[in-house]
Coordinates of C-alpha atoms in Angstrom, one line a residue:
Chain A
M1 CA 12.4 37.8 -37.8
T2 CA 9.7 36.1 -36.2
L3 CA 12.3 35.3 -33.4
L4 CA 12.9 39.0 -32.7
L5 CA 9.4 39.8 -32.8
I6 CA 8.2 37.2 -29.9
L7 CA 11.7 38.6 -28.0
I8 CA 10.2 42.5 -28.2
A9 CA 6.6 41.0 -27.1
L10 CA 8.0 39.2 -24.1
L11 CA 10.1 42.2 -22.9
V12 CA 7.2 44.4 -23.4
L13 CA 5.0 42.4 -21.1
I14 CA 7.5 41.7 -18.9
V15 CA 8.5 45.3 -18.2
L16 CA 4.8 46.0 -17.9
D17 CA 4.9 43.6 -14.9
I18 CA 3.4 40.7 -16.4
P19 CA 4.5 37.6 -14.6
I20 CA 7.2 35.8 -16.7
A21 CA 5.8 32.7 -17.1
I22 CA 2.1 34.2 -18.3
A23 CA 3.7 36.4 -20.1
I24 CA 5.7 33.5 -21.9
G25 CA 2.1 31.5 -22.7
M26 CA 0.5 34.8 -23.6
V27 CA 3.1 35.0 -26.7
A28 CA 2.9 31.7 -27.4
I29 CA -1.0 31.9 -27.7
A30 CA -0.6 35.1 -29.7
G31 CA 1.9 33.2 -32.2
I32 CA -0.4 30.2 -32.4
L33 CA -3.4 32.6 -33.2
S34 CA -1.4 34.1 -35.9
S35 CA -0.6 31.1 -37.7
Q36 CA -3.2 28.5 -36.9
G37 CA -6.3 30.9 -35.9
L38 CA -8.4 29.8 -32.9
D39 CA -8.4 26.1 -34.1
G40 CA -4.4 25.6 -33.0
L41 CA -5.5 26.4 -29.6
F42 CA -6.9 22.9 -29.2
N43 CA -3.2 22.4 -28.8
A44 CA -2.4 24.6 -26.3
P45 CA -3.9 22.8 -23.0
L46 CA -2.5 19.6 -24.1
A47 CA 1.2 21.3 -24.5
L48 CA 0.6 22.8 -20.7
Y49 CA -0.1 19.8 -19.7
E50 CA 3.0 17.3 -21.5
G51 CA 5.3 21.0 -20.6
A52 CA 4.9 19.9 -17.0
S53 CA 4.4 16.1 -16.7
S54 CA 8.2 14.9 -18.0
F55 CA 9.8 12.3 -15.6
P56 CA 12.8 14.7 -14.8
L57 CA 11.1 17.4 -14.0
L58 CA 10.8 15.9 -10.8
A59 CA 13.7 16.5 -9.4
I60 CA 12.8 20.6 -9.2
P61 CA 9.8 20.0 -6.3
L62 CA 12.5 17.0 -4.8
F63 CA 15.6 18.9 -4.4
V64 CA 13.7 22.3 -3.5
F65 CA 11.8 20.4 -0.8
A66 CA 15.3 18.8 0.4
G67 CA 16.9 22.2 0.5
N68 CA 14.5 23.7 2.3
L69 CA 14.3 21.1 4.7
M70 CA 18.0 22.1 5.0
N71 CA 17.2 25.4 5.7
A72 CA 14.4 24.4 8.6
S73 CA 17.5 22.6 10.5
S74 CA 20.9 23.4 11.2
I75 CA 22.1 21.7 8.4
S76 CA 23.4 24.8 6.7
R77 CA 25.2 26.3 10.1
R78 CA 27.0 23.3 10.8
L79 CA 28.3 23.6 7.2
I80 CA 29.2 26.9 7.6
D81 CA 30.9 26.7 11.4
L82 CA 33.1 24.1 9.8
A83 CA 34.2 26.1 6.6
N84 CA 34.8 29.0 9.0
A85 CA 36.8 26.6 11.2
I86 CA 38.8 25.6 8.1
L87 CA 38.6 29.2 5.8
G88 CA 38.1 31.8 8.6
F89 CA 41.5 32.7 9.4
I90 CA 42.1 33.7 6.0
R91 CA 41.6 37.9 5.3
G92 CA 37.8 38.3 4.2
G93 CA 37.0 34.7 6.0
L94 CA 33.3 35.1 5.6
A95 CA 33.6 35.7 2.2
M96 CA 35.8 32.3 2.0
V97 CA 33.7 30.2 3.8
N98 CA 30.7 31.8 1.7
I99 CA 32.2 30.3 -1.6
G100 CA 33.2 27.0 0.2
V101 CA 29.6 26.3 1.8
S102 CA 28.0 26.9 -1.7
L103 CA 30.5 24.9 -3.7
F104 CA 29.6 21.9 -0.8
F105 CA 25.6 22.6 -0.7
A106 CA 25.7 22.2 -4.2
E107 CA 26.8 18.8 -4.0
I108 CA 23.2 18.4 -1.9
S109 CA 20.5 20.4 -3.2
G110 CA 20.9 20.7 -6.8
S111 CA 19.6 24.2 -6.8
A112 CA 20.9 27.5 -6.6
V113 CA 18.0 29.3 -5.2
A114 CA 18.2 26.7 -2.6
D115 CA 21.6 26.9 -1.8
V116 CA 21.4 31.0 -1.5
A117 CA 18.6 30.8 1.1
A118 CA 20.5 28.7 3.4
I119 CA 23.8 30.3 2.9
G120 CA 22.8 33.6 2.6
S121 CA 20.1 33.8 5.6
V122 CA 23.5 32.9 7.8
L123 CA 26.4 34.4 6.1
I124 CA 24.1 37.7 4.9
P125 CA 23.6 39.2 8.2
A126 CA 26.9 37.7 9.8
M127 CA 28.8 39.8 7.2
K128 CA 26.7 42.8 7.7
E129 CA 27.6 42.6 11.3
K130 CA 31.8 42.6 10.5
H131 CA 31.4 45.3 8.2
Y132 CA 31.1 44.0 5.0
K133 CA 29.0 46.0 2.3
P134 CA 25.9 44.7 2.0
S135 CA 25.9 44.9 -1.7
F136 CA 29.1 43.1 -2.0
A137 CA 27.9 40.4 0.9
A138 CA 24.4 39.8 -1.6
A139 CA 26.6 39.7 -4.9
I140 CA 29.1 37.3 -3.4
T141 CA 26.9 34.7 -2.2
S142 CA 24.6 35.1 -5.2
S143 CA 27.7 34.7 -7.7
S144 CA 28.8 31.3 -5.6
A145 CA 25.4 29.8 -5.5
S146 CA 25.3 30.0 -9.0
L147 CA 28.7 29.0 -10.1
A148 CA 28.1 25.7 -7.9
I149 CA 25.1 24.9 -10.6
I150 CA 27.8 23.4 -12.6
I151 CA 28.7 21.3 -10.2
P152 CA 26.2 17.8 -9.4
P153 CA 23.7 16.9 -8.6
S154 CA 22.3 20.2 -10.9
I155 CA 18.7 20.8 -11.6
P156 CA 19.4 22.4 -14.9
M157 CA 21.8 19.4 -15.7
I158 CA 19.2 16.9 -15.4
L159 CA 16.9 19.0 -17.9
Y160 CA 19.6 19.4 -20.2
A161 CA 20.5 15.8 -20.5
T162 CA 16.5 14.5 -20.9
L163 CA 16.0 16.8 -23.9
A164 CA 19.6 16.8 -25.3
D165 CA 19.8 12.6 -24.7
V166 CA 23.1 12.3 -23.2
S167 CA 24.2 10.5 -19.8
V168 CA 23.3 12.7 -16.7
V169 CA 26.1 11.1 -14.9
K170 CA 28.5 11.9 -17.5
L171 CA 27.4 15.5 -17.3
F172 CA 27.9 15.3 -13.8
V173 CA 31.2 14.2 -14.2
A174 CA 32.0 16.9 -16.9
G175 CA 30.8 19.6 -14.5
I176 CA 33.4 18.8 -11.7
L177 CA 36.4 20.2 -13.1
P178 CA 34.5 23.7 -14.4
G179 CA 33.2 24.1 -11.1
V180 CA 36.4 23.8 -8.8
I181 CA 38.4 26.1 -11.2
G182 CA 35.4 28.7 -10.6
G183 CA 35.3 28.2 -6.8
V184 CA 39.2 28.7 -6.7
A185 CA 39.2 31.8 -8.8
M186 CA 36.6 33.3 -7.2
M187 CA 38.1 32.6 -3.4
G188 CA 40.9 34.3 -5.3
L189 CA 39.5 37.3 -6.5
A190 CA 37.4 37.5 -2.9
Y191 CA 41.2 37.8 -1.6
Y192 CA 41.6 40.4 -3.7
F193 CA 38.7 42.7 -2.5
A194 CA 39.5 41.5 1.1
R195 CA 42.8 43.3 0.9
K196 CA 41.5 45.7 -1.0
Y197 CA 39.0 47.1 1.5
N198 CA 41.0 45.5 4.9
L199 CA 38.2 43.1 5.6
P200 CA 38.4 41.1 8.6
R201 CA 39.8 37.7 9.8
E202 CA 37.9 35.2 11.9
A203 CA 39.3 33.6 14.8
A204 CA 42.7 32.1 13.6
F205 CA 43.1 28.8 12.8
R206 CA 43.2 25.8 15.4
L207 CA 43.2 22.2 14.4
S208 CA 41.2 21.5 17.5
R209 CA 38.3 23.4 16.5
V210 CA 38.2 22.2 13.4
K211 CA 37.4 18.9 14.7
I212 CA 34.7 20.0 16.8
A213 CA 33.2 21.6 14.0
L214 CA 33.9 17.8 11.8
R215 CA 32.2 16.5 15.0
E216 CA 29.1 18.4 14.7
A217 CA 29.2 18.2 11.1
A218 CA 29.4 14.9 10.7
W219 CA 26.1 13.9 9.5
T220 CA 25.5 17.0 7.0
L221 CA 29.0 15.3 5.3
I222 CA 27.1 12.4 4.7
L223 CA 24.7 14.1 3.1
P224 CA 26.5 14.3 -0.4
F225 CA 27.8 11.1 -0.2
V226 CA 24.4 9.7 0.0
I227 CA 23.3 11.5 -3.1
L228 CA 26.1 11.7 -5.2
G229 CA 27.0 7.8 -4.3
G230 CA 23.2 6.7 -5.4
I231 CA 23.4 8.6 -8.5
F232 CA 27.1 7.4 -9.4
G233 CA 27.1 4.3 -8.0
G234 CA 23.9 3.3 -10.4
F235 CA 21.7 2.8 -7.6
V236 CA 19.2 5.6 -8.2
T237 CA 18.5 7.9 -11.0
A238 CA 19.3 11.8 -11.3
T239 CA 15.7 12.4 -10.5
E240 CA 15.3 9.4 -7.7
G241 CA 18.5 11.1 -6.1
A242 CA 16.4 14.2 -5.4
G243 CA 14.1 11.7 -3.9
L244 CA 17.2 10.3 -2.0
A245 CA 18.0 13.6 -0.7
V246 CA 14.5 14.7 0.7
A247 CA 14.5 11.9 2.7
A248 CA 18.1 12.0 4.1
A249 CA 17.5 15.5 4.8
L250 CA 14.2 14.5 7.2
F251 CA 15.9 11.6 8.7
I252 CA 18.9 14.4 9.4
S253 CA 16.9 17.1 10.3
G254 CA 14.4 15.0 12.1
V255 CA 15.2 12.3 13.7
I256 CA 19.3 12.8 14.1
Y257 CA 19.3 16.6 15.3
R258 CA 15.4 16.2 16.4
E259 CA 15.1 20.3 15.1
L260 CA 12.0 19.6 12.9
N261 CA 8.5 20.3 14.6
Q262 CA 4.7 20.2 12.8
E263 CA 5.7 24.5 12.0
T264 CA 9.2 23.9 10.7
L265 CA 8.2 21.0 8.6
W266 CA 5.0 23.4 7.6
R267 CA 7.0 25.7 6.3
A268 CA 9.1 23.9 4.3
I269 CA 6.3 22.6 2.6
H270 CA 4.8 26.1 2.1
M271 CA 8.0 27.0 0.6
S272 CA 8.5 24.1 -1.3
V273 CA 4.8 24.4 -3.1
T274 CA 5.5 28.2 -4.3
Q275 CA 9.1 27.6 -5.3
T276 CA 7.9 24.5 -7.2
A277 CA 4.6 26.3 -8.9
I278 CA 6.7 29.1 -9.7
V279 CA 9.3 27.4 -11.8
M280 CA 7.0 24.7 -13.1
L281 CA 4.7 27.3 -14.4
L282 CA 7.7 28.6 -16.4
V283 CA 8.6 25.4 -17.7
A284 CA 5.0 24.4 -18.9
T285 CA 4.3 27.4 -20.7
S286 CA 8.2 27.6 -21.9
A287 CA 6.9 24.4 -23.7
L288 CA 3.8 26.0 -24.7
L289 CA 6.1 28.6 -26.8
G290 CA 8.4 26.1 -27.7
L291 CA 5.6 24.2 -29.6
Y292 CA 4.6 27.1 -31.7
L293 CA 8.2 27.6 -32.3
T294 CA 8.7 24.3 -33.4
E295 CA 5.8 24.1 -35.3
A296 CA 6.9 27.6 -37.2
Q297 CA 9.9 26.0 -38.2
L298 CA 11.8 28.2 -36.3
P299 CA 14.8 25.8 -34.5
Q300 CA 15.8 25.0 -38.3
Q301 CA 15.7 28.6 -39.8
L302 CA 18.0 29.4 -36.8
A303 CA 20.1 26.5 -37.5
D304 CA 20.3 27.6 -40.8
S305 CA 20.7 31.2 -40.6
I306 CA 23.9 30.5 -38.4
L307 CA 25.1 28.0 -40.8
T308 CA 24.8 30.7 -43.7
L309 CA 27.2 33.0 -41.1
T310 CA 30.1 30.1 -40.7
H311 CA 30.2 26.3 -40.2
N312 CA 33.3 26.8 -37.6
R313 CA 32.4 25.0 -34.1
Y314 CA 33.8 27.7 -31.9
A315 CA 32.2 31.1 -34.1
V316 CA 29.1 28.9 -33.9
L317 CA 29.4 28.8 -30.1
L318 CA 30.5 32.5 -29.4
L319 CA 27.0 33.1 -31.5
L320 CA 25.0 30.8 -29.3
N321 CA 26.8 32.3 -25.8
L322 CA 25.8 35.4 -27.2
L323 CA 22.1 34.4 -27.6
L324 CA 22.0 32.6 -24.4
L325 CA 23.3 35.0 -22.1
G326 CA 20.5 37.3 -23.8
L327 CA 18.4 34.6 -23.4
G328 CA 19.4 34.5 -19.7
M329 CA 18.5 38.1 -19.1
L330 CA 14.9 37.3 -20.0
L331 CA 14.1 33.7 -18.8
H332 CA 14.6 31.6 -15.9
G333 CA 17.1 28.7 -16.0
A334 CA 14.7 26.1 -16.0
A335 CA 12.3 27.4 -18.9
A336 CA 15.4 28.7 -21.0
I337 CA 16.5 24.6 -21.4
I338 CA 13.2 23.5 -21.8
L339 CA 12.9 26.3 -25.0
V340 CA 16.2 26.7 -26.4
V341 CA 17.6 22.5 -26.2
P342 CA 15.6 21.1 -28.7
M343 CA 15.5 24.3 -30.6
L344 CA 19.6 24.2 -30.7
M345 CA 20.4 20.4 -30.5
P346 CA 20.1 20.4 -34.8
L347 CA 22.7 22.8 -34.5
I348 CA 24.7 21.1 -32.3
H349 CA 24.6 17.9 -34.2
E350 CA 25.3 19.6 -37.7
V351 CA 28.6 21.5 -36.3
G352 CA 29.8 18.7 -34.7
I353 CA 29.8 20.5 -31.2
D354 CA 30.1 17.3 -28.6
P355 CA 26.5 17.9 -26.3
L356 CA 28.4 16.9 -23.3
H357 CA 30.6 20.2 -23.6
F358 CA 27.8 22.2 -24.8
G359 CA 25.6 20.9 -21.6
I360 CA 28.5 22.5 -19.6
V361 CA 28.5 26.1 -21.6
L362 CA 24.7 26.1 -21.5
T363 CA 24.7 25.7 -18.1
L364 CA 27.4 27.8 -17.0
N365 CA 25.6 30.7 -19.6
L366 CA 22.5 30.2 -17.1
A367 CA 24.6 30.6 -13.9
I368 CA 25.3 33.7 -15.6
G369 CA 21.8 34.7 -16.5
Q370 CA 20.9 34.3 -12.7
Q371 CA 22.8 37.2 -12.1
T372 CA 21.9 39.6 -14.7
P373 CA 18.5 41.4 -13.7
P374 CA 15.5 42.2 -14.7
V375 CA 15.3 38.0 -14.3
A376 CA 18.0 36.9 -12.1
S377 CA 16.1 34.8 -9.5
V378 CA 19.3 33.6 -7.5
L379 CA 20.3 37.4 -7.3
I380 CA 16.8 38.8 -6.0
T381 CA 16.8 36.1 -3.5
A382 CA 20.6 37.2 -2.7
C383 CA 19.2 41.0 -2.3
S384 CA 15.8 40.3 -0.6
I385 CA 17.7 38.5 2.3
A386 CA 20.7 41.3 2.6
K387 CA 17.7 43.7 1.8
V388 CA 19.8 45.9 -0.8
D389 CA 19.0 47.3 -4.1
I390 CA 19.1 44.6 -7.0
W391 CA 20.7 47.5 -9.0
E392 CA 23.3 48.1 -6.3
T393 CA 24.2 44.6 -5.7
T394 CA 24.7 44.0 -9.5
R395 CA 27.2 46.9 -9.7
A396 CA 28.9 45.5 -6.6
N397 CA 28.4 41.6 -8.6
V398 CA 30.3 42.9 -11.7
P399 CA 33.8 41.5 -11.1
F400 CA 31.8 38.4 -10.0
I401 CA 30.0 38.1 -13.3
C402 CA 33.3 39.1 -15.1
L403 CA 34.8 36.0 -13.9
L404 CA 31.9 33.9 -14.4
L405 CA 32.3 34.9 -18.2
A406 CA 35.9 34.4 -18.1
L407 CA 35.2 30.6 -17.1
L408 CA 32.4 30.7 -19.9
I409 CA 35.2 31.3 -22.4
L410 CA 37.8 29.1 -21.1
V411 CA 35.6 25.9 -20.8
T412 CA 33.9 27.0 -24.6
Y413 CA 37.1 26.8 -25.9
F414 CA 39.4 24.6 -24.5
P415 CA 36.6 21.7 -24.6
M416 CA 38.8 19.2 -22.6
I417 CA 38.2 20.6 -19.2
P418 CA 35.0 19.5 -19.3
L419 CA 35.8 16.8 -21.0
A420 CA 39.0 15.5 -19.5
L421 CA 37.3 14.0 -16.3
V422 CA 34.5 12.1 -18.9
Y423 CA 37.1 10.6 -21.0
L424 CA 39.3 9.8 -17.8
F425 CA 36.4 7.8 -16.3
Y426 CA 34.9 6.7 -19.2
G427 CA 36.9 6.7 -22.4
Chain B
M1 CA -20.8 53.6 2.3
D2 CA -16.7 53.6 3.9
S3 CA -17.8 51.0 6.3
S4 CA -20.0 48.5 3.7
M5 CA -16.9 48.8 1.4
Q6 CA -14.8 48.2 4.5
D7 CA -16.7 44.3 5.2
D8 CA -16.5 43.8 1.2
K9 CA -12.9 44.0 1.3
R10 CA -12.4 42.3 4.3
T11 CA -14.3 39.9 2.7
I12 CA -12.9 39.4 -0.5
G13 CA -9.5 38.7 2.0
R14 CA -11.1 36.5 3.7
L15 CA -11.9 34.5 0.6
R16 CA -8.7 34.9 -0.4
N17 CA -7.1 33.3 2.4
G18 CA -9.8 30.3 2.3
L19 CA -9.2 29.5 -1.1
E20 CA -5.1 29.8 -0.6
K21 CA -5.3 27.5 3.0
I22 CA -7.5 24.8 0.3
L23 CA -4.9 25.2 -2.5
M24 CA -1.9 24.9 -0.3
G25 CA -3.8 21.8 1.3
I26 CA -4.1 20.2 -2.0
S27 CA -0.9 21.3 -2.9
A28 CA 1.4 20.1 0.3
S29 CA -0.5 16.4 0.0
L30 CA 0.7 16.0 -3.9
L31 CA 4.3 16.9 -2.7
I32 CA 3.8 14.5 0.4
G33 CA 2.7 12.1 -2.5
L34 CA 5.4 12.7 -4.8
V35 CA 8.1 11.7 -2.3
L36 CA 6.6 8.9 -1.4
I37 CA 6.1 7.3 -4.7
V38 CA 9.4 7.8 -6.0
L39 CA 10.9 6.5 -2.5
L40 CA 8.4 4.0 -2.9
A41 CA 9.6 2.8 -6.5
V42 CA 13.5 2.8 -5.7
V43 CA 12.6 0.4 -2.7
Y44 CA 10.4 -2.1 -5.2
R45 CA 12.5 -2.0 -7.8
K46 CA 15.4 -3.0 -5.1
L47 CA 13.7 -5.8 -4.2
G48 CA 13.3 -6.7 -7.8
H49 CA 9.4 -5.4 -8.5
S50 CA 9.2 -2.8 -10.1
L51 CA 6.3 -0.6 -9.9
I52 CA 4.8 -0.1 -13.8
W53 CA 3.0 3.0 -13.0
Y54 CA 5.1 4.7 -10.7
D55 CA 6.6 7.1 -13.8
E56 CA 3.2 8.0 -15.2
L57 CA 1.4 8.6 -11.9
A58 CA 4.6 10.9 -10.2
S59 CA 4.4 12.9 -13.6
L60 CA 0.8 13.5 -13.5
L61 CA 0.6 14.7 -9.9
L62 CA 3.9 16.4 -10.6
V63 CA 1.3 18.6 -12.9
W64 CA -1.6 18.5 -10.6
L65 CA 0.6 20.2 -8.0
T66 CA 2.4 22.6 -10.5
Y67 CA -1.1 24.2 -11.3
I68 CA -2.8 23.9 -7.9
G69 CA 0.6 25.1 -6.4
S70 CA 0.2 28.0 -9.8
A71 CA -2.7 29.3 -7.8
A72 CA -2.3 29.2 -4.7
A73 CA 1.4 31.0 -5.3
A74 CA -1.0 33.8 -7.8
S75 CA -3.0 34.4 -4.4
Q76 CA 0.1 35.2 -2.8
R77 CA 1.1 37.2 -6.2
S78 CA 4.4 35.6 -5.9
H79 CA 4.8 34.5 -9.4
L80 CA 8.6 36.4 -10.9
G81 CA 7.9 39.2 -12.4
F82 CA 9.7 42.6 -13.2
D83 CA 8.0 45.7 -11.8
G84 CA 10.8 47.8 -11.7
F85 CA 9.6 50.0 -14.5
V86 CA 5.5 50.2 -13.5
K87 CA 6.9 51.1 -9.7
K88 CA 8.3 54.1 -11.3
L89 CA 5.5 55.7 -13.0
P90 CA 2.7 58.2 -11.5
A91 CA 0.1 56.6 -10.1
L92 CA -2.3 57.1 -12.7
P93 CA -0.2 55.6 -15.2
H94 CA 0.8 52.7 -12.9
R95 CA -3.0 52.1 -11.8
I96 CA -4.1 51.7 -15.8
I97 CA -1.2 49.4 -16.7
F98 CA -2.1 47.3 -13.3
F99 CA -5.8 46.6 -14.7
V100 CA -4.8 46.2 -18.3
G101 CA -2.0 43.4 -17.2
E102 CA -4.8 42.1 -15.4
A103 CA -7.2 41.9 -17.9
L104 CA -4.8 40.0 -20.0
I105 CA -4.3 37.8 -17.5
I106 CA -7.2 36.6 -17.0
G107 CA -8.1 36.8 -20.5
F108 CA -5.3 34.3 -21.2
F109 CA -7.0 31.7 -18.8
V110 CA -10.1 32.4 -19.9
L111 CA -8.9 31.0 -23.1
I112 CA -7.0 28.0 -21.7
A113 CA -10.1 27.1 -19.4
I114 CA -12.3 27.1 -22.5
Y115 CA -10.0 25.2 -24.7
G116 CA -9.1 23.0 -21.7
I117 CA -12.6 21.8 -21.8
R118 CA -13.3 21.7 -25.2
V119 CA -10.1 19.6 -25.5
Q120 CA -12.1 17.4 -23.4
V121 CA -14.2 16.0 -26.0
A122 CA -11.3 14.9 -28.0
L123 CA -10.2 12.5 -25.0
Q124 CA -13.3 10.6 -23.8
G125 CA -12.3 7.7 -23.9
E126 CA -8.9 7.6 -23.7
H127 CA -6.7 6.1 -20.4
L128 CA -3.1 6.3 -18.6
I129 CA -1.2 3.2 -20.2
S130 CA 0.5 2.1 -17.0
L131 CA -3.4 2.2 -15.1
P132 CA -5.8 1.3 -17.8
W133 CA -8.6 2.1 -15.5
F134 CA -7.6 5.9 -14.6
P135 CA -9.1 8.1 -17.7
L136 CA -7.3 10.7 -19.3
T137 CA -10.3 13.0 -19.0
V138 CA -9.5 12.8 -15.6
S139 CA -5.7 13.8 -15.6
Q140 CA -6.2 16.3 -18.2
A141 CA -8.9 18.0 -16.1
I142 CA -6.3 19.9 -14.3
I143 CA -5.7 22.0 -16.8
P144 CA -9.2 23.9 -17.1
V145 CA -9.9 23.5 -13.1
A146 CA -6.7 25.2 -12.7
A147 CA -7.0 28.2 -14.9
I148 CA -10.9 28.8 -13.4
L149 CA -8.4 28.6 -10.1
F150 CA -6.2 31.0 -11.2
I151 CA -8.7 33.4 -12.4
L152 CA -10.1 33.6 -9.2
S153 CA -7.4 33.8 -7.2
E154 CA -6.3 36.2 -9.4
I155 CA -9.2 38.3 -9.1
L156 CA -9.3 37.8 -4.9
S157 CA -6.1 39.0 -4.3
I158 CA -6.3 42.7 -6.4
P159 CA -6.7 44.3 -3.2
Q160 CA -3.7 43.1 -2.3
A161 CA -2.2 43.8 -5.2
I162 CA -3.2 47.5 -5.2
R163 CA -2.4 47.7 -1.5
Q164 CA 1.0 46.8 -2.1
A165 CA 1.7 48.7 -4.9
S166 CA 1.1 51.7 -3.3

């Protein structure tokens, strides 16, 4: 009942155009006041501080900064040229390129918003020029960028791993197979639409073109090896990997490509500060709400009420999927993780769900949440680049959201899909 | 009358720009500081000398970046929200909801500022663990300071928000 009241209050404040981060904080303050009176408010500033000070959260500004540095240089354009040389000959080539680059870019930026900003700003105008519907161009850019958050490195995965106390590296490995399956399926769906709408092919496949594009993108291709190699090789932690991504992006765009000047660097810093602050304020106020929910013993109540319905782990996962999909419409991914993971972990352990498996299920839910308005950061970024209405894009996005839902069901009910590679490498 | 109102608006606009520039400058320095500390810590660890203060200082910089940056984002009205419903309302209810919302936001930060200052008393004499000379009252002061900055940014950006809405 309390949970329902919280959700309704949150929804009302959001509909009245209160910034979501502050709406979450207001609901938390109201809850604390109603249960503990004014004295409870002494904990609010402490919780707001603690909520933003967790070490793994450092990955957010660092990956966001790395993504913006790549956007400021020709790194994303070089990747797109390479993908175009390899995939462009297929019907609907630019849609294929879009998905291919998204999945690759994910291995560098760790953030879906950075992904969509980098790829969308080049590919969406190009797609519009080739008579792709702008809503379709925005939908495919947005969906493929969200799918990419289950491919390492990934900010949501780093946050989940910390809160659920599981290995980040194992969680990264668990995301690889579902990410590849999703990417191939998304290309298949794009191909279906390409035939249906008679979308154009790009230039014919020529090995010489691929070679030139490879040479042009050589330094860019090194980036994922540096970042993922550093993390998987145990050289740096996942959070430090984000720092490495900044250093590598600075080196490649500044020293090798010589494309960074004072103005572009300042713009990248300016955007990174704003994007970080927006997400981190959400994270901090979610921690405040989390404090209230924990003190009101809502995690236990939620676990108990679900366990009175069923002890079957697959039925529990179904209920959790419904809950997370609903939350994904209202909350930003990072905020949702901070809020729900501590609440759900007792239940996950109680019914014997592997926390690594649940990590991928949760991340996929949040990927879908990034596509479902009103709170859909990735979709909104894609729409603002394509200059199309959010609802019109959402209609074009329905098949891609259905594909992500199908992938979610697959991953939920076949735990071996995410876990096979983890067992293979780590026993 | 009209020209004095125009002058007031221009002054508010200049103040908002000035505040945003200062907040953005501080946030940018914090972001660059964060990157340097993380990279420095990796290098030091590989050389066999771990920096014991690195986690705590990096986390502190992140909190400061979060809140100073949030105030800067408030002055740009960049915080994530959903204006799909209020935009469709006629002008008068839209205006009423806008000012009620502003009052709620400012009220929220006034509470945070008041309790942020009051909690300082309880933190007297406490210090960071890895940097024992650094008082917790300084690190935690960011919460009331940022709350006040947020209120200032919110108020100074009201004319711009009204212009955008209409």
